[in-house]
Amino acid sequence: LSRSPQVVLRVSTNGRERCRQQNVNGAFGELRRLVPTHPPDRKLSKNQVLRLALRYISFLDQVLTDQEPRGGGRRGRAGSVEEDGSPASSC
């Protein structure tokens, strides 16, 4: 059976989109595990995960600021982000 070019293209596009969506969902799952919640196993929407992550990052930033000696510079921060600012892809 021979497939038309449109079908082949659609199957390829669907596969790429499925992979992209799995990467996004995996990243949200990882972020969800890192953001503390009460109760710990509380189910969060993606919107809630992002909002809580922003608040948690702000809190951690304030903790670091409060611990810095006066007149000291900010410490560098490490992360697993590629040069263009996007997370590494696994597909």
PDB file of C-alpha atoms in Angstrom:
ATOM      1  CA  LEU A   1       0.000   0.000   0.000  1.00  0.00           C
ATOM      2  CA  SER A   2       1.339   3.389  -1.017  1.00  0.00           C
ATOM      3  CA  ARG A   3       0.512   6.434   1.070  1.00  0.00           C
ATOM      4  CA  SER A   4      -0.069   9.834  -0.444  1.00  0.00           C
ATOM      5  CA  PRO A   5       2.461  12.580   0.379  1.00  0.00           C
ATOM      6  CA  GLN A   6      -0.211  14.397   2.406  1.00  0.00           C
ATOM      7  CA  VAL A   7      -0.788  11.347   4.615  1.00  0.00           C
ATOM      8  CA  VAL A   8       2.952  10.849   5.138  1.00  0.00           C
ATOM      9  CA  LEU A   9       3.353  14.533   6.021  1.00  0.00           C
ATOM     10  CA  ARG A  10       0.406  14.431   8.445  1.00  0.00           C
ATOM     11  CA  VAL A  11       1.727  11.298  10.179  1.00  0.00           C
ATOM     12  CA  SER A  12       5.158  12.922  10.503  1.00  0.00           C
ATOM     13  CA  THR A  13       3.655  16.167  11.817  1.00  0.00           C
ATOM     14  CA  ASN A  14       1.493  14.274  14.307  1.00  0.00           C
ATOM     15  CA  GLY A  15       4.549  12.405  15.574  1.00  0.00           C
ATOM     16  CA  ARG A  16       6.521  15.613  16.080  1.00  0.00           C
ATOM     17  CA  GLU A  17       3.585  17.238  17.888  1.00  0.00           C
ATOM     18  CA  ARG A  18       3.133  14.163  20.106  1.00  0.00           C
ATOM     19  CA  CYS A  19       6.849  14.295  20.998  1.00  0.00           C
ATOM     20  CA  ARG A  20       6.654  18.036  21.693  1.00  0.00           C
ATOM     21  CA  GLN A  21       3.609  17.556  23.917  1.00  0.00           C
ATOM     22  CA  GLN A  22       5.350  14.745  25.820  1.00  0.00           C
ATOM     23  CA  ASN A  23       8.330  17.062  26.413  1.00  0.00           C
ATOM     24  CA  VAL A  24       6.048  19.828  27.694  1.00  0.00           C
ATOM     25  CA  ASN A  25       4.136  17.435  29.951  1.00  0.00           C
ATOM     26  CA  GLY A  26       7.393  15.957  31.251  1.00  0.00           C
ATOM     27  CA  ALA A  27       8.712  19.421  32.069  1.00  0.00           C
ATOM     28  CA  PHE A  28       5.484  20.310  33.887  1.00  0.00           C
ATOM     29  CA  GLY A  29       5.683  17.040  35.816  1.00  0.00           C
ATOM     30  CA  GLU A  30       9.237  17.814  36.877  1.00  0.00           C
ATOM     31  CA  LEU A  31       8.319  21.363  37.877  1.00  0.00           C
ATOM     32  CA  ARG A  32       5.262  20.055  39.748  1.00  0.00           C
ATOM     33  CA  ARG A  33       7.535  17.766  41.814  1.00  0.00           C
ATOM     34  CA  LEU A  34       9.896  20.643  42.677  1.00  0.00           C
ATOM     35  CA  VAL A  35       7.255  23.129  43.826  1.00  0.00           C
ATOM     36  CA  PRO A  36       6.145  22.443  47.409  1.00  0.00           C
ATOM     37  CA  THR A  37       2.386  22.094  47.918  1.00  0.00           C
ATOM     38  CA  HIS A  38       0.101  21.210  50.783  1.00  0.00           C
ATOM     39  CA  PRO A  39      -0.953  18.460  50.702  1.00  0.00           C
ATOM     40  CA  PRO A  40       2.142  17.184  48.859  1.00  0.00           C
ATOM     41  CA  ASP A  41       0.174  14.986  46.432  1.00  0.00           C
ATOM     42  CA  ARG A  42      -2.281  17.745  45.484  1.00  0.00           C
ATOM     43  CA  LYS A  43      -3.174  17.691  41.781  1.00  0.00           C
ATOM     44  CA  LEU A  44      -2.375  21.014  40.107  1.00  0.00           C
ATOM     45  CA  SER A  45      -3.291  22.430  36.721  1.00  0.00           C
ATOM     46  CA  LYS A  46      -0.487  23.685  34.474  1.00  0.00           C
ATOM     47  CA  ASN A  47      -1.593  27.237  35.261  1.00  0.00           C
ATOM     48  CA  GLN A  48      -1.373  26.561  39.008  1.00  0.00           C
ATOM     49  CA  VAL A  49       2.066  24.954  38.601  1.00  0.00           C
ATOM     50  CA  LEU A  50       3.386  28.028  36.790  1.00  0.00           C
ATOM     51  CA  ARG A  51       1.905  30.473  39.303  1.00  0.00           C
ATOM     52  CA  LEU A  52       3.214  28.511  42.297  1.00  0.00           C
ATOM     53  CA  ALA A  53       6.632  28.167  40.657  1.00  0.00           C
ATOM     54  CA  LEU A  54       6.801  31.947  40.197  1.00  0.00           C
ATOM     55  CA  ARG A  55       5.906  32.519  43.840  1.00  0.00           C
ATOM     56  CA  TYR A  56       8.384  29.873  45.010  1.00  0.00           C
ATOM     57  CA  ILE A  57      11.200  31.332  42.891  1.00  0.00           C
ATOM     58  CA  SER A  58      10.444  34.800  44.297  1.00  0.00           C
ATOM     59  CA  PHE A  59      10.510  33.362  47.813  1.00  0.00           C
ATOM     60  CA  LEU A  60      13.844  31.604  47.217  1.00  0.00           C
ATOM     61  CA  ASP A  61      15.280  34.759  45.658  1.00  0.00           C
ATOM     62  CA  GLN A  62      14.279  36.708  48.762  1.00  0.00           C
ATOM     63  CA  VAL A  63      15.886  34.067  51.003  1.00  0.00           C
ATOM     64  CA  LEU A  64      19.145  34.431  49.052  1.00  0.00           C
ATOM     65  CA  THR A  65      18.924  38.219  49.191  1.00  0.00           C
ATOM     66  CA  ASP A  66      18.380  38.132  52.959  1.00  0.00           C
ATOM     67  CA  GLN A  67      21.419  35.867  53.417  1.00  0.00           C
ATOM     68  CA  GLU A  68      23.803  38.030  51.393  1.00  0.00           C
ATOM     69  CA  PRO A  69      26.238  40.193  53.306  1.00  0.00           C
ATOM     70  CA  ARG A  70      25.676  43.909  52.710  1.00  0.00           C
ATOM     71  CA  GLY A  71      27.672  45.197  49.745  1.00  0.00           C
ATOM     72  CA  GLY A  72      28.170  41.699  48.302  1.00  0.00           C
ATOM     73  CA  GLY A  73      27.337  40.884  44.709  1.00  0.00           C
ATOM     74  CA  ARG A  74      24.698  38.440  43.570  1.00  0.00           C
ATOM     75  CA  ARG A  75      25.751  34.845  43.232  1.00  0.00           C
ATOM     76  CA  GLY A  76      25.538  33.234  39.820  1.00  0.00           C
ATOM     77  CA  ARG A  77      22.797  30.716  39.216  1.00  0.00           C
ATOM     78  CA  ALA A  78      23.161  27.421  37.392  1.00  0.00           C
ATOM     79  CA  GLY A  79      20.528  25.671  35.307  1.00  0.00           C
ATOM     80  CA  SER A  80      20.090  23.079  32.614  1.00  0.00           C
ATOM     81  CA  VAL A  81      19.095  25.411  29.808  1.00  0.00           C
ATOM     82  CA  GLU A  82      20.592  25.547  26.343  1.00  0.00           C
ATOM     83  CA  GLU A  83      22.282  28.686  25.026  1.00  0.00           C
ATOM     84  CA  ASP A  84      19.126  29.933  23.313  1.00  0.00           C
ATOM     85  CA  GLY A  85      17.257  29.804  26.636  1.00  0.00           C
ATOM     86  CA  SER A  86      15.230  26.707  25.820  1.00  0.00           C
ATOM     87  CA  PRO A  87      15.364  23.440  27.751  1.00  0.00           C
ATOM     88  CA  ALA A  88      17.185  20.555  26.103  1.00  0.00           C
ATOM     89  CA  SER A  89      14.904  18.368  23.967  1.00  0.00           C
ATOM     90  CA  SER A  90      14.868  14.598  24.287  1.00  0.00           C
ATOM     91  CA  CYS A  91      13.133  13.840  20.961  1.00  0.00           C
TER      92      CYS A  91
END
